CSV table of C-alpha atoms in Angstrom, one decimal:
chain,number,residue,atom,x,y,z
A,1,MET,CA,25.3,-20.5,-75.0
A,2,PHE,CA,25.6,-17.2,-73.1
A,3,ARG,CA,24.7,-15.7,-76.3
A,4,SER,CA,20.9,-18.2,-77.1
A,5,LEU,CA,20.5,-17.2,-73.4
A,6,ALA,CA,21.1,-13.4,-74.1
A,7,LEU,CA,19.0,-13.8,-77.1
A,8,ARG,CA,16.6,-15.7,-75.2
A,9,THR,CA,15.4,-13.0,-73.1
A,10,THR,CA,15.6,-10.3,-75.3
A,11,ALA,CA,13.4,-11.7,-78.3
A,12,ALA,CA,9.6,-11.4,-77.8
A,13,GLY,CA,8.6,-14.9,-76.8
A,14,PRO,CA,6.5,-16.8,-74.8
A,15,TRP,CA,9.4,-16.4,-72.4
A,16,ASN,CA,8.8,-12.7,-72.1
A,17,CYS,CA,5.4,-12.8,-72.4
A,18,VAL,CA,5.0,-14.9,-69.1
A,19,SER,CA,7.4,-12.7,-67.1
A,20,ALA,CA,6.0,-9.4,-68.0
A,21,ARG,CA,2.2,-10.7,-67.0
A,22,THR,CA,3.7,-12.2,-63.7
A,23,MET,CA,5.0,-8.7,-63.3
A,24,ALA,CA,1.7,-6.6,-64.2
A,25,ARG,CA,0.3,-8.9,-61.8
A,26,LEU,CA,2.4,-8.7,-58.9
A,27,ALA,CA,3.6,-4.8,-59.1
A,28,PRO,CA,-0.4,-3.8,-58.5
A,29,THR,CA,-0.8,-6.0,-55.4
A,30,ALA,CA,2.4,-4.7,-53.8
A,31,GLN,CA,1.0,-1.0,-54.9
A,32,ASN,CA,-2.1,-1.8,-52.8
A,33,ASN,CA,-0.6,-3.3,-50.2
A,34,SER,CA,1.8,0.1,-49.4
A,35,PHE,CA,-1.3,2.0,-49.8
A,36,THR,CA,-4.0,-0.2,-47.8
A,37,HIS,CA,-2.3,-0.7,-44.7
A,38,SER,CA,-3.1,2.5,-42.2
A,39,PRO,CA,0.5,2.9,-39.7
A,40,PRO,CA,0.1,1.6,-36.2
A,41,SER,CA,-1.8,4.0,-34.2
A,42,THR,CA,-1.5,3.8,-30.4
A,43,PRO,CA,-4.3,2.7,-28.0
A,44,ALA,CA,-6.3,4.5,-26.1
A,45,GLU,CA,-5.5,4.7,-22.6
A,46,PRO,CA,-8.8,4.1,-20.6
A,47,ILE,CA,-10.6,6.4,-19.0
A,48,LEU,CA,-12.0,5.5,-15.1
A,49,GLU,CA,-14.9,6.2,-13.5
A,50,PRO,CA,-14.9,8.5,-10.4
A,51,VAL,CA,-16.0,6.9,-7.1
A,52,TYR,CA,-18.9,8.9,-5.8
A,53,LEU,CA,-19.6,8.2,-1.6
A,54,GLY,CA,-22.5,10.0,0.2
A,55,LEU,CA,-20.9,12.1,2.6
A,56,SER,CA,-21.2,11.1,6.4
A,57,GLN,CA,-23.1,12.5,9.7
A,58,PRO,CA,-20.7,15.0,10.8
A,59,LEU,CA,-19.7,15.4,14.5
A,60,ALA,CA,-20.9,18.7,15.1
A,61,GLY,CA,-22.8,21.1,12.8
A,62,SER,CA,-25.8,21.2,10.4
A,63,THR,CA,-26.2,17.5,8.9
A,64,ARG,CA,-27.8,19.0,5.4
A,65,ASP,CA,-24.8,18.4,3.6
A,66,ALA,CA,-24.5,15.1,4.6
A,67,GLU,CA,-28.4,14.4,3.5
A,68,THR,CA,-27.7,16.0,0.1
A,69,SER,CA,-24.4,16.2,-0.9
A,70,VAL,CA,-21.8,12.9,-2.5
A,71,ALA,CA,-18.6,13.2,-2.9
A,72,ALA,CA,-16.1,12.5,-6.1
A,73,LEU,CA,-13.1,10.7,-5.1
A,74,ASP,CA,-10.0,9.5,-7.4
A,75,PRO,CA,-10.2,6.3,-8.7
A,76,THR,CA,-6.2,6.1,-8.9
A,77,VAL,CA,-6.9,6.0,-4.9
A,78,PHE,CA,-10.2,4.7,-4.2
A,79,ASN,CA,-10.7,2.3,-6.2
A,80,HIS,CA,-7.2,0.4,-6.9
A,81,PRO,CA,-7.2,-3.9,-7.4
A,82,ILE,CA,-7.3,-5.7,-3.8
A,83,ARG,CA,-3.7,-7.0,-3.6
A,84,THR,CA,-3.9,-8.6,0.1
A,85,ASP,CA,0.1,-10.3,-0.7
A,86,ILE,CA,1.1,-6.5,-0.6
A,87,LEU,CA,-1.0,-5.6,2.7
A,88,HIS,CA,0.9,-8.6,4.4
A,89,LEU,CA,4.7,-7.1,3.6
A,90,CYS,CA,3.9,-3.5,4.7
A,91,VAL,CA,2.2,-5.2,7.7
A,92,VAL,CA,4.7,-7.2,8.4
A,93,HIS,CA,7.5,-4.0,7.8
A,94,HIS,CA,5.6,-2.3,10.3
A,95,LEU,CA,5.3,-4.4,13.2
A,96,ASP,CA,9.0,-5.2,12.6
A,97,SER,CA,10.0,-1.4,12.3
A,98,LEU,CA,8.0,-1.8,16.3
A,99,ARG,CA,10.5,-4.4,17.7
A,100,GLN,CA,12.5,-3.0,20.2
A,101,GLY,CA,15.2,-6.0,19.4
A,102,SER,CA,16.6,-5.1,23.3
A,103,ALA,CA,16.8,-8.6,24.8
A,104,ASN,CA,20.0,-9.9,25.8
A,105,THR,CA,21.7,-12.4,27.9
A,106,LYS,CA,25.0,-13.3,29.3
A,107,THR,CA,26.7,-15.8,27.2
A,108,ARG,CA,30.1,-17.9,29.6
A,109,GLY,CA,32.5,-15.1,28.9
A,110,GLU,CA,30.4,-12.3,30.5
A,111,VAL,CA,28.7,-14.4,33.6
A,112,ARG,CA,30.4,-12.8,36.6
A,113,GLY,CA,32.9,-15.8,38.1
A,114,SER,CA,36.4,-17.7,38.2
A,115,GLY,CA,38.2,-19.6,35.4
A,116,ILE,CA,39.0,-22.2,38.0
A,117,LYS,CA,38.4,-26.0,36.7
A,118,ILE,CA,35.5,-27.4,39.5
A,119,ARG,CA,37.1,-31.0,39.5
A,120,ARG,CA,39.7,-32.4,38.5
A,121,GLN,CA,39.6,-34.4,35.2
A,122,LYS,CA,40.0,-37.9,35.8
A,123,GLY,CA,39.6,-40.2,39.2
A,124,SER,CA,36.1,-38.6,40.9
A,125,GLY,CA,34.2,-40.9,38.9
A,126,ARG,CA,31.4,-38.4,37.9
A,127,ALA,CA,31.4,-36.3,34.6
A,128,ARG,CA,34.2,-33.7,33.7
A,129,LEU,CA,33.4,-30.2,34.0
A,130,GLY,CA,35.3,-26.7,33.5
A,131,ASP,CA,34.8,-23.4,34.6
A,132,ALA,CA,31.5,-22.4,37.0
A,133,GLN,CA,29.9,-20.4,33.8
A,134,SER,CA,29.6,-23.2,31.6
A,135,PRO,CA,26.0,-23.5,29.9
A,136,MET,CA,25.4,-26.5,31.5
A,137,LEU,CA,25.0,-25.6,35.0
A,138,VAL,CA,23.2,-23.5,36.9
A,139,GLY,CA,23.8,-19.7,37.0
A,140,GLY,CA,26.4,-20.1,33.4
A,141,GLY,CA,25.9,-18.4,30.7
A,142,VAL,CA,23.9,-18.9,28.0
A,143,ALA,CA,24.7,-20.2,24.8
A,144,PHE,CA,23.2,-19.1,21.6
A,145,GLY,CA,20.6,-16.7,23.1
A,146,PRO,CA,19.7,-13.6,22.1
A,147,LYS,CA,21.2,-10.2,21.5
A,148,PRO,CA,20.3,-6.7,20.7
A,149,ARG,CA,19.8,-6.3,17.0
A,150,ASP,CA,17.4,-4.6,14.9
A,151,PHE,CA,14.4,-6.3,13.6
A,152,SER,CA,13.4,-3.7,10.9
A,153,THR,CA,12.9,-4.3,7.2
A,154,LYS,CA,12.9,-2.3,4.4
A,155,LEU,CA,10.6,-2.3,1.6
A,156,PRO,CA,10.2,-0.2,-1.3
A,157,ARG,CA,8.7,3.1,-1.4
A,158,LYS,CA,6.4,1.9,-4.5
A,159,VAL,CA,5.4,-1.0,-3.0
A,160,ILE,CA,3.9,1.4,0.2
A,161,GLN,CA,2.4,3.7,-2.1
A,162,MET,CA,0.3,0.4,-3.7
A,163,ALA,CA,-0.4,-0.6,-0.2
A,164,MET,CA,-1.9,2.9,0.8
A,165,ARG,CA,-4.0,2.6,-2.2
A,166,VAL,CA,-5.3,-0.5,-2.0
A,167,ALA,CA,-6.0,0.1,1.5
A,168,LEU,CA,-8.1,2.6,1.0
A,169,SER,CA,-10.0,0.8,-2.1
A,170,ALA,CA,-10.7,-1.4,0.4
A,171,LYS,CA,-12.1,0.4,3.0
A,172,VAL,CA,-14.7,1.7,0.2
A,173,HIS,CA,-15.3,-1.6,-0.8
A,174,ASP,CA,-16.3,-2.7,2.0
A,175,ARG,CA,-18.7,0.5,2.9
A,176,LYS,CA,-16.6,1.2,6.2
A,177,LEU,CA,-15.0,4.6,5.0
A,178,GLY,CA,-16.9,8.1,5.7
A,179,VAL,CA,-16.2,11.5,4.2
A,180,VAL,CA,-17.5,14.3,6.4
A,181,THR,CA,-16.7,18.2,5.2
A,182,GLN,CA,-14.9,18.7,8.7
A,183,LEU,CA,-13.8,17.3,11.5
A,184,SER,CA,-14.5,19.7,14.7
A,185,TRP,CA,-16.7,19.7,18.4
A,186,PRO,CA,-17.5,23.0,20.0
A,187,HIS,CA,-16.5,22.2,23.4
A,188,GLY,CA,-13.6,19.9,25.4
A,189,LYS,CA,-16.6,17.8,26.7
A,190,THR,CA,-15.6,14.0,26.9
A,191,ARG,CA,-19.6,13.1,27.7
A,192,HIS,CA,-21.1,14.8,25.1
A,193,LEU,CA,-18.5,13.8,22.4
A,194,ALA,CA,-19.3,9.9,23.6
A,195,GLN,CA,-23.1,10.1,23.7
A,196,LYS,CA,-23.1,11.6,19.8
A,197,ILE,CA,-20.2,8.7,18.9
A,198,ASP,CA,-22.5,6.4,20.1
A,199,LEU,CA,-25.6,8.5,19.2
A,200,LEU,CA,-24.4,7.9,15.2
A,201,GLY,CA,-22.6,4.3,15.6
A,202,MET,CA,-19.1,5.5,15.1
A,203,ARG,CA,-17.7,3.0,17.7
A,204,LYS,CA,-14.4,1.2,16.6
A,205,THR,CA,-13.5,4.3,14.1
A,206,LEU,CA,-10.4,6.0,13.3
A,207,PHE,CA,-10.8,9.7,12.3
A,208,VAL,CA,-8.6,11.4,9.7
A,209,THR,CA,-8.1,14.9,9.8
A,210,GLY,CA,-5.9,17.1,6.7
A,211,GLU,CA,-5.1,20.0,8.6
A,212,GLU,CA,-1.4,19.9,10.7
A,213,LYS,CA,-2.7,20.0,14.1
A,214,PRO,CA,-6.2,18.6,14.8
A,215,PRO,CA,-8.9,21.1,16.5
A,216,VAL,CA,-7.9,21.5,20.5
A,217,THR,CA,-11.6,21.1,21.5
A,218,LEU,CA,-12.2,17.7,19.6
A,219,GLU,CA,-8.4,16.5,20.8
A,220,ARG,CA,-9.2,16.7,24.3
A,221,ALA,CA,-12.4,15.2,24.3
A,222,ILE,CA,-12.4,12.3,22.4
A,223,ALA,CA,-8.4,11.8,24.0
A,224,ASN,CA,-10.6,9.8,26.6
A,225,ILE,CA,-12.8,8.0,24.6
A,226,GLU,CA,-12.6,4.4,24.3
A,227,LYS,CA,-12.3,2.5,21.1
A,228,VAL,CA,-11.8,6.1,18.9
A,229,LYS,CA,-8.8,7.5,18.0
A,230,LEU,CA,-8.1,11.1,15.8
A,231,ILE,CA,-4.7,11.6,14.2
A,232,THR,CA,-3.3,13.8,10.8
A,233,THR,CA,-2.9,12.4,7.1
A,234,ASP,CA,1.0,12.6,7.9
A,235,LYS,CA,0.8,9.7,10.5
A,236,LEU,CA,-1.6,7.6,8.5
A,237,ASN,CA,-0.3,4.2,7.6
A,238,VAL,CA,-1.3,0.6,6.4
A,239,TYR,CA,-1.5,-0.4,9.7
A,240,GLU,CA,-3.4,2.0,11.0
A,241,LEU,CA,-6.2,1.4,7.9
A,242,LEU,CA,-6.0,-2.1,7.9
A,243,LYS,CA,-6.4,-2.4,12.7
A,244,TRP,CA,-9.6,0.1,12.8
A,245,PRO,CA,-12.8,-1.6,11.5
A,246,ARG,CA,-13.9,1.8,10.3
A,247,VAL,CA,-12.2,5.2,8.7
A,248,VAL,CA,-13.6,8.2,8.8
A,249,LEU,CA,-12.1,11.3,6.5
A,250,ASP,CA,-12.2,14.9,6.0
A,251,MET,CA,-12.6,16.6,3.1
A,252,LYS,CA,-9.0,17.8,3.3
A,253,ALA,CA,-7.9,15.0,4.1
A,254,VAL,CA,-9.3,13.5,1.4
A,255,SER,CA,-7.5,15.8,-1.3
A,256,ILE,CA,-3.6,15.3,0.9
A,257,LEU,CA,-4.1,11.7,-0.2
A,258,GLU,CA,-5.4,12.4,-3.6
A,259,ARG,CA,-2.5,14.5,-4.4
A,260,THR,CA,-0.3,12.0,-2.8
A,261,TYR,CA,-1.4,8.5,-4.2
A,262,LYS,CA,-3.4,9.6,-7.6
A,263,LYS,CA,-1.3,8.0,-11.1
A,264,ASP,CA,-1.7,10.1,-14.1
A,265,ILE,CA,-4.5,8.6,-16.0
A,266,PRO,CA,-7.3,10.0,-17.3
A,267,ILE,CA,-10.4,10.5,-15.8
A,268,ALA,CA,-14.2,10.9,-17.1
A,269,PRO,CA,-15.3,14.3,-16.0
A,270,ILE,CA,-17.8,14.5,-13.4
A,271,PRO,CA,-21.1,15.5,-14.2
A,272,ALA,CA,-22.8,18.6,-13.6
């Protein structure tokens, strides 16, 4: 039987002809498939467009630059998708850190007084009582009262960084973010600066400067103006951005924020 099968496979007949035709038909297909399919290529990363924002009127100096100049902002910082849940986490985290946690009450073991039993257990016809420090009596201890504690919570650093991007992007989206070349004031007179702020409609505005220390004259003049605040970038947080209806940054503050919170994503070049 094995001999007949061997002879059948080696002899030239219909069996071998079918096998040869089948192999000839399949071989080019496999060869073509190996050459037609190109190796998988890496997908191209998206290129983001810069955020263009016209300069706001400065507090002091010429207004010619504000009328003709435009600031190009990093889209990874000033055009981030809005995430209200991230903003809520950071606001709660900031408010928790502000709580003193100093509330303190005395338990029955801490209240001053004798530990003697007020009256005997039986025979008086009245309710049974222990010592005068019982929480049921006036002047006694407090049951389950507050004790000093730390209310601060922890939040990942990347979540806080994302919240800063979201808060800045929300201000740009709502058209509540202004950019000026620099924040300065020639003298420390509060009355003149208040008139200038009212003229520009910048009440309820948070001014942020990128300098290590704000200008002395501007800091002195703005300190007594109601509903206006001046801070540096190192004191800027998500809560301050959401608290103030309008935020004004100088160019140095913009560069610091972009350097701190930008992402490594290709950005389209700025047209000349």
